[in-house]
Amino acid sequence: ADEGSGSAHVDGNLPMEAPVSGAEPLDDGSGLVKRRRTMESSMEVGGADEDPLPSEVDGIGVPMPAPIVPSAEWTEVIERVKSAIVAIRITGVRPFEDSPAGVWQGTGFVVSLENPERALILTNRHIISTGPIRALATFDEHEELPVFPVYRDPVHDFGLLQFDARRLRFTPAREIPLSPEGLKVGAEVLVIGNDNAEKIQILPATIARVDRNSPEYDDTNYQDENTFYAGAGSNTSGGSSGSPVVDRSGACIALNAGGANEAASAYYLQLDRVVYVLDWLKQHPQEPPLPPRGTLLTKFLFQPFDMLRRLGFTEEQERVVLARSNSDGVKQSSAVKRPKGMLIVDSFLPESQAEELLRPGDVLLEAAGEPCLIFSELEAQLDARVGGKLPLRISRAGVELEVSIEVIDLHALIPHDFSECAGGVFHQLSYHTCKRFHIPVKDRGVFVVQSGFGFGLELPYHAVVAGVAGRKVSDLKDFQEALAGVADGETFEVSWFNPTTNERRKKRSMVRMDRTLWPLCSWRFSAQRPNIWVRQTIEPAELAASQAAAAVAEKGSGETSGAGQGPTAGQNSGDTNVDKEEEPLGYPPSRDPTISRVQAMLCTITTRIAHEFATDFIMSEDERNSTLIRRFGVGLVVDAERGLVITDRYTVPQPLAQVELTFAQIVTTDAMCMFIHPQHNLVVLRYDVSAVRPLPVQSVDLSIIAADGTAVEELAIGEVLSFVSLHGDHRLSAKQVTVGSVYLKAWPFAEPPAYRERNLEICNLNDTLQGLGGVLVEPGSAGRTRAWFAQFPAGKKHYVAGVPIPVLVGLLRPLGLLGGASPKSPLPLHVACVPALDCEFEELSFAKARRYHGMSLEHTHELRLKCCDGRRQVMMVSRVTAGGAFDEKLAEGDVVLRVAGQPVTRPQEVERLMEEHSKGTCEAVTWTVLRSRKQFEAAVQPSVRSSDGTVRLVIFNGLVLRPTPRAVAERGGPLRPHTRPGAGLYYWHIFPGSPADTFSLIAPGWLVQVDDEELLSIDQLLKVIHSGKLKGREWLRCHTMDSEGRPTVRAIQPDPVFWPTVELSRTAESDETATGVVKPRWVRSEHFDE
């Protein structure tokens, strides 16, 4: 990109540099925290969204000194090399190793034009990472070309990208020669690159040292080793990673890689291995780009002779080494002409041959019979003997020893393949993670890069999986084969440990498989030019027959059955009639008769939702930072025979959720979301009645008519009742409370627009509420239920409030759910409709209505008779839903006097009257209102709606698209054809690492048009895709509109490999073999250009 904003981060979480909460910086003994020069980006390629931040040291607040302007003699050098320097924008399409998915920036430069069709760009390894990426390079004349990874070094911080130089139209194709011998102390250099995400910045420096050990960056598994770095005070910052360090001849003598946070120090990688790899690739153009790279699984450090003497190195040995290094037969490094020290063993991996033969502090004298004083000599020997043995001569406390150690292939220790399961990403534990946490590379297990929906509650990020479903996991193949035997929805055991806590004891967790939304798949790496990944879906293994045979064999041999295979606890395996012999389960005994009566009608609800599919509600800050969204609430059984439970829209905010019910602290079963009230805080769930058959589950009594035929009195302020609440740990509690108020609450708006309660009377208590919700009842063993207490969502917060039973009955009546006996013909909830009001009321006192709105004394007397409990208020229209049935019929500020000729003072009365007049007729209902102090009659059409919530969505280039939610219209957003409820393509989540993320589409908003195709629905989008109009298009013009109605257009580059078009939809199927009850289920399908 041309420009950018922001400053480098102080965490080294490469390559994205995302901040890690609680991370402690590391240092190498110098007291200076290191950072890599990577710039996280949120701008569109080719332009800047905002001005860069002031020059600071990564937000610490230490002013940076102004850069020194290079002399005029550098002008020719700059002019010659700038055409070869590019700004690189990288998109990590999946989280991998240390980095999450996302977009970041760096620098690179052309190093080979030998084959213009496969020209090569050199940059840092932490820029191109080791996982799947998409990359664009911006050249000097603002030309932008795709670049592709060819080589990532397994250890050193460099990698190579490939591009087609023939596609350059304005920028002359030039390369910068590599000259590692030019790296000398005192050399004047320029660091030219994308510093601080600026397109080109030129920073002068003088090489201060060339024998620095590899810097240790803060909180990242990847650390370079066994090479020299050069140091200089160039004061580079984020985005400059991969910049060439250019001398006066115009040659690159080192590669900029990182620096200190609290100083101007910068660290440059020496180019010995870069030249080796580049030469090998040129000499082997037809072979996979994997030049031999070897390791002893040992980290060496360069230490001065004084330090060696402290470790037992003798004066005589020092004299011999110096004499041999000065002889003509010893190779001399341009960077270290005369060694000031030697290489010593710093550490090695456990259970390796090096652990058996070497000790920390051993001084390396010779490798393969030749003096080995510097890293380049050691690495040359290692790379030449991959798979063989390397003889070493070492000095241990002055005693010289000879050992021979196997040279391991470094490429085999770096993961590239990965698997996706239940929203998680997994790959083999890498060499660098093993090195950081001292883990053997043999049978090292599988690394949790992203735990996702399925594993998120049990396995933390950075965990290492050692077993799945009773099978040992040594590598990714074991992991995939074990998961292939787990069916969708099945719970299986995972054995794991967390190396970040220094606790190596294995833990065991139960994880639930989800193949519906996230098919189990494997991504295979192919070391081609360029590198590619190939996806393969892993189908469930056919294990039913073998499992049945194993179960029979176990029973025949008398062995104990495993979990999930043997008889249920408490049963006799020889019983033929379990229900007859089994002692029935019951609820916990309680001395409180109120709890004993109420607990059979309550259950605890646990809901799990994936972040990427959180479409219908606002996440709290804690939920946004968590692995997945988990909410707890209380369910109230309204029909025990059919297994129907009601809860609130905070606990179950949308249909796409995994819901579990727990009864009596002893039985947990799945539940399905059957109906979400389109206007009120009510959700109907269904569970399998057979799962709770041992428990005496009861329906709540919602009768509002007493046994003697009189109506039950409504809640009164000051009334003393018992509040029975349920807690997150399934405990019940009861306390005596006093009713504080009953009123029509105005709930705050959420941003972006999401469901909010309106037109519902609630009750509050004068006492502090504890628990997740519950019921307000008359005390004793026979008291009636007076109110249902639930959690009400309010943006990022939520509150507990009560719904009086008469109000709740009005909500359940249209659904045929009145508690107690089931209706003869149960209403199919998935197609049920309820009355809805396309306006919002607020309470207005009689005094204000008379003084400011001109309400007459006659209407005042009439409405007074409808009020109760000392409340004297009338309803005023505070908001009309844009485009709804009431739009242009009612207006904000109207005072409602009558509906269908009946005086009304409460919203439930209006809903009841509209429901009665909407049955069997489509005629409008007359409303009498006061508008501008004049009485006015409006003919209002009744409105009915079906279940709310997203039941169909499409992922298109990383945009999670769904029909426009009604909350947008209720909020009063822009009124367009595509913004009407149920129409258009609305989004507020963008997948990190997707094309939409790469090219900076802004959420929330609407996708209005793709190229010349206007889109008003999901069906239209899929029709365009199937028509083949988008097939083979390198760029798509995406026209979007934000929540303010502001249109924008972005050109995005589709990625059908990693980001195909995926549709998730909910279907309703009837269980023909059982009760005929409809069971909704989700279906995933991919759509491709035909």
CSV table of N, CA and C in Angstrom, one decimal, residues 420-424 426 451-456 483 486-492 510-521 537-538 540 608-610 612-613 628 655-659 670 1064 1081-1084:
chain,number,residue,atom,x,y,z
A,420,GLU,N,-8.8,-28.2,9.7
A,420,GLU,CA,-9.8,-27.4,10.3
A,420,GLU,C,-10.9,-28.3,10.9
A,421,CYS,N,-11.3,-28.1,12.1
A,421,CYS,CA,-12.3,-28.9,12.7
A,421,CYS,C,-13.2,-28.1,13.7
A,422,ALA,N,-14.5,-28.1,13.5
A,422,ALA,CA,-15.4,-27.4,14.4
A,422,ALA,C,-15.0,-25.9,14.6
A,423,GLY,N,-14.5,-25.3,13.6
A,423,GLY,CA,-14.1,-23.9,13.7
A,423,GLY,C,-12.7,-23.7,14.2
A,424,GLY,N,-12.0,-24.7,14.5
A,424,GLY,CA,-10.6,-24.6,15.0
A,424,GLY,C,-9.6,-24.9,13.9
A,426,PHE,N,-5.6,-26.4,13.3
A,426,PHE,CA,-4.6,-27.3,14.0
A,426,PHE,C,-3.5,-27.6,13.0
A,451,SER,N,-8.7,-22.5,18.7
A,451,SER,CA,-9.5,-23.5,19.2
A,451,SER,C,-10.9,-23.5,18.7
A,452,GLY,N,-11.5,-22.4,18.3
A,452,GLY,CA,-12.7,-22.3,17.6
A,452,GLY,C,-13.9,-22.7,18.5
A,453,PHE,N,-15.0,-23.0,17.8
A,453,PHE,CA,-16.3,-23.2,18.5
A,453,PHE,C,-16.3,-24.6,19.2
A,454,GLY,N,-15.8,-25.6,18.6
A,454,GLY,CA,-15.9,-26.9,19.2
A,454,GLY,C,-14.9,-27.1,20.3
A,455,PHE,N,-13.7,-26.6,20.2
A,455,PHE,CA,-12.7,-26.8,21.2
A,455,PHE,C,-12.5,-25.6,22.2
A,456,GLY,N,-13.1,-24.5,21.9
A,456,GLY,CA,-12.8,-23.3,22.5
A,456,GLY,C,-13.0,-23.3,24.0
A,483,LEU,N,-10.1,-38.0,14.3
A,483,LEU,CA,-11.3,-37.2,14.2
A,483,LEU,C,-12.2,-37.8,13.1
A,486,VAL,N,-15.1,-39.8,14.5
A,486,VAL,CA,-16.1,-39.2,15.4
A,486,VAL,C,-17.2,-38.6,14.6
A,487,ALA,N,-18.4,-39.0,14.9
A,487,ALA,CA,-19.6,-38.6,14.1
A,487,ALA,C,-20.0,-37.2,14.6
A,488,ASP,N,-20.8,-36.6,13.7
A,488,ASP,CA,-21.4,-35.2,14.0
A,488,ASP,C,-22.2,-35.2,15.2
A,489,GLY,N,-22.0,-34.3,16.1
A,489,GLY,CA,-22.7,-34.2,17.4
A,489,GLY,C,-22.2,-35.1,18.5
A,490,GLU,N,-21.3,-36.0,18.2
A,490,GLU,CA,-20.7,-36.9,19.2
A,490,GLU,C,-19.7,-36.2,20.1
A,491,THR,N,-19.7,-36.6,21.4
A,491,THR,CA,-18.8,-36.0,22.3
A,491,THR,C,-17.6,-37.0,22.5
A,492,PHE,N,-16.4,-36.5,22.4
A,492,PHE,CA,-15.2,-37.3,22.5
A,492,PHE,C,-14.2,-36.7,23.4
A,510,MET,N,-13.7,-33.0,27.4
A,510,MET,CA,-14.7,-33.6,26.5
A,510,MET,C,-15.1,-32.5,25.5
A,511,VAL,N,-15.0,-32.8,24.2
A,511,VAL,CA,-15.3,-31.9,23.1
A,511,VAL,C,-16.4,-32.5,22.3
A,512,ARG,N,-17.3,-31.6,21.7
A,512,ARG,CA,-18.4,-32.0,20.9
A,512,ARG,C,-18.1,-31.7,19.4
A,513,MET,N,-18.2,-32.8,18.6
A,513,MET,CA,-17.9,-32.6,17.2
A,513,MET,C,-19.0,-31.8,16.5
A,514,ASP,N,-18.7,-31.0,15.6
A,514,ASP,CA,-19.6,-30.2,14.8
A,514,ASP,C,-19.1,-30.3,13.3
A,515,ARG,N,-19.8,-31.1,12.5
A,515,ARG,CA,-19.4,-31.2,11.1
A,515,ARG,C,-20.4,-30.4,10.2
A,516,THR,N,-21.5,-29.9,10.8
A,516,THR,CA,-22.5,-29.3,9.9
A,516,THR,C,-22.0,-27.9,9.5
A,517,LEU,N,-21.6,-27.1,10.4
A,517,LEU,CA,-21.2,-25.7,10.0
A,517,LEU,C,-19.7,-25.7,9.6
A,518,TRP,N,-19.0,-26.6,10.1
A,518,TRP,CA,-17.5,-26.6,9.8
A,518,TRP,C,-17.1,-28.0,9.5
A,519,PRO,N,-17.2,-28.4,8.2
A,519,PRO,CA,-16.8,-29.7,7.8
A,519,PRO,C,-15.3,-30.0,8.2
A,520,LEU,N,-15.0,-31.2,8.6
A,520,LEU,CA,-13.7,-31.6,8.9
A,520,LEU,C,-12.9,-31.7,7.6
A,521,CYS,N,-11.8,-30.9,7.5
A,521,CYS,CA,-11.0,-30.9,6.3
A,521,CYS,C,-9.6,-30.8,6.6
A,537,THR,N,-11.8,-32.7,2.0
A,537,THR,CA,-12.7,-32.9,3.1
A,537,THR,C,-12.6,-34.3,3.6
A,538,ILE,N,-12.5,-34.4,4.9
A,538,ILE,CA,-12.4,-35.7,5.6
A,538,ILE,C,-13.8,-36.3,6.0
A,540,PRO,N,-16.6,-38.8,7.5
A,540,PRO,CA,-16.6,-39.7,8.7
A,540,PRO,C,-16.3,-41.1,8.3
A,608,ARG,N,-24.3,-21.8,23.3
A,608,ARG,CA,-23.0,-21.5,22.7
A,608,ARG,C,-23.2,-21.0,21.3
A,609,ILE,N,-22.4,-20.0,21.0
A,609,ILE,CA,-22.5,-19.4,19.6
A,609,ILE,C,-21.1,-19.0,19.2
A,610,ALA,N,-20.9,-19.3,17.9
A,610,ALA,CA,-19.6,-18.9,17.3
A,610,ALA,C,-19.6,-17.4,17.0
A,612,GLU,N,-18.2,-15.8,14.5
A,612,GLU,CA,-18.4,-15.4,13.1
A,612,GLU,C,-19.9,-15.5,12.7
A,613,PHE,N,-20.7,-16.2,13.5
A,613,PHE,CA,-22.1,-16.4,13.1
A,613,PHE,C,-23.0,-15.7,14.2
A,628,LEU,N,-15.3,-18.3,22.2
A,628,LEU,CA,-16.6,-18.3,21.6
A,628,LEU,C,-17.6,-17.7,22.7
A,655,PRO,N,-31.4,-18.1,16.3
A,655,PRO,CA,-31.6,-19.6,16.0
A,655,PRO,C,-30.4,-20.4,15.8
A,656,LEU,N,-29.3,-19.8,15.2
A,656,LEU,CA,-28.1,-20.5,15.0
A,656,LEU,C,-27.3,-20.5,16.3
A,657,ALA,N,-27.6,-21.5,17.1
A,657,ALA,CA,-27.0,-21.6,18.4
A,657,ALA,C,-27.1,-23.0,18.9
A,658,GLN,N,-26.1,-23.4,19.7
A,658,GLN,CA,-26.2,-24.7,20.4
A,658,GLN,C,-26.7,-24.6,21.8
A,659,VAL,N,-27.9,-25.2,22.1
A,659,VAL,CA,-28.6,-25.0,23.3
A,659,VAL,C,-28.7,-26.3,24.1
A,670,ASP,N,-30.1,-31.7,24.8
A,670,ASP,CA,-30.1,-30.6,23.8
A,670,ASP,C,-31.5,-30.1,23.6
A,1064,LEU,N,-25.5,-21.1,4.7
A,1064,LEU,CA,-26.1,-21.8,5.8
A,1064,LEU,C,-27.6,-21.5,5.9
A,1081,ARG,N,-33.2,-28.1,11.4
A,1081,ARG,CA,-31.8,-28.4,11.4
A,1081,ARG,C,-31.1,-27.5,10.4
A,1082,TRP,N,-29.8,-27.3,10.6
A,1082,TRP,CA,-29.0,-26.4,9.7
A,1082,TRP,C,-28.3,-27.2,8.6
A,1083,VAL,N,-28.2,-26.6,7.5
A,1083,VAL,CA,-27.6,-27.3,6.3
A,1083,VAL,C,-26.6,-26.3,5.7
A,1084,ARG,N,-25.4,-26.9,5.4
A,1084,ARG,CA,-24.3,-26.1,4.8
A,1084,ARG,C,-24.1,-26.5,3.4
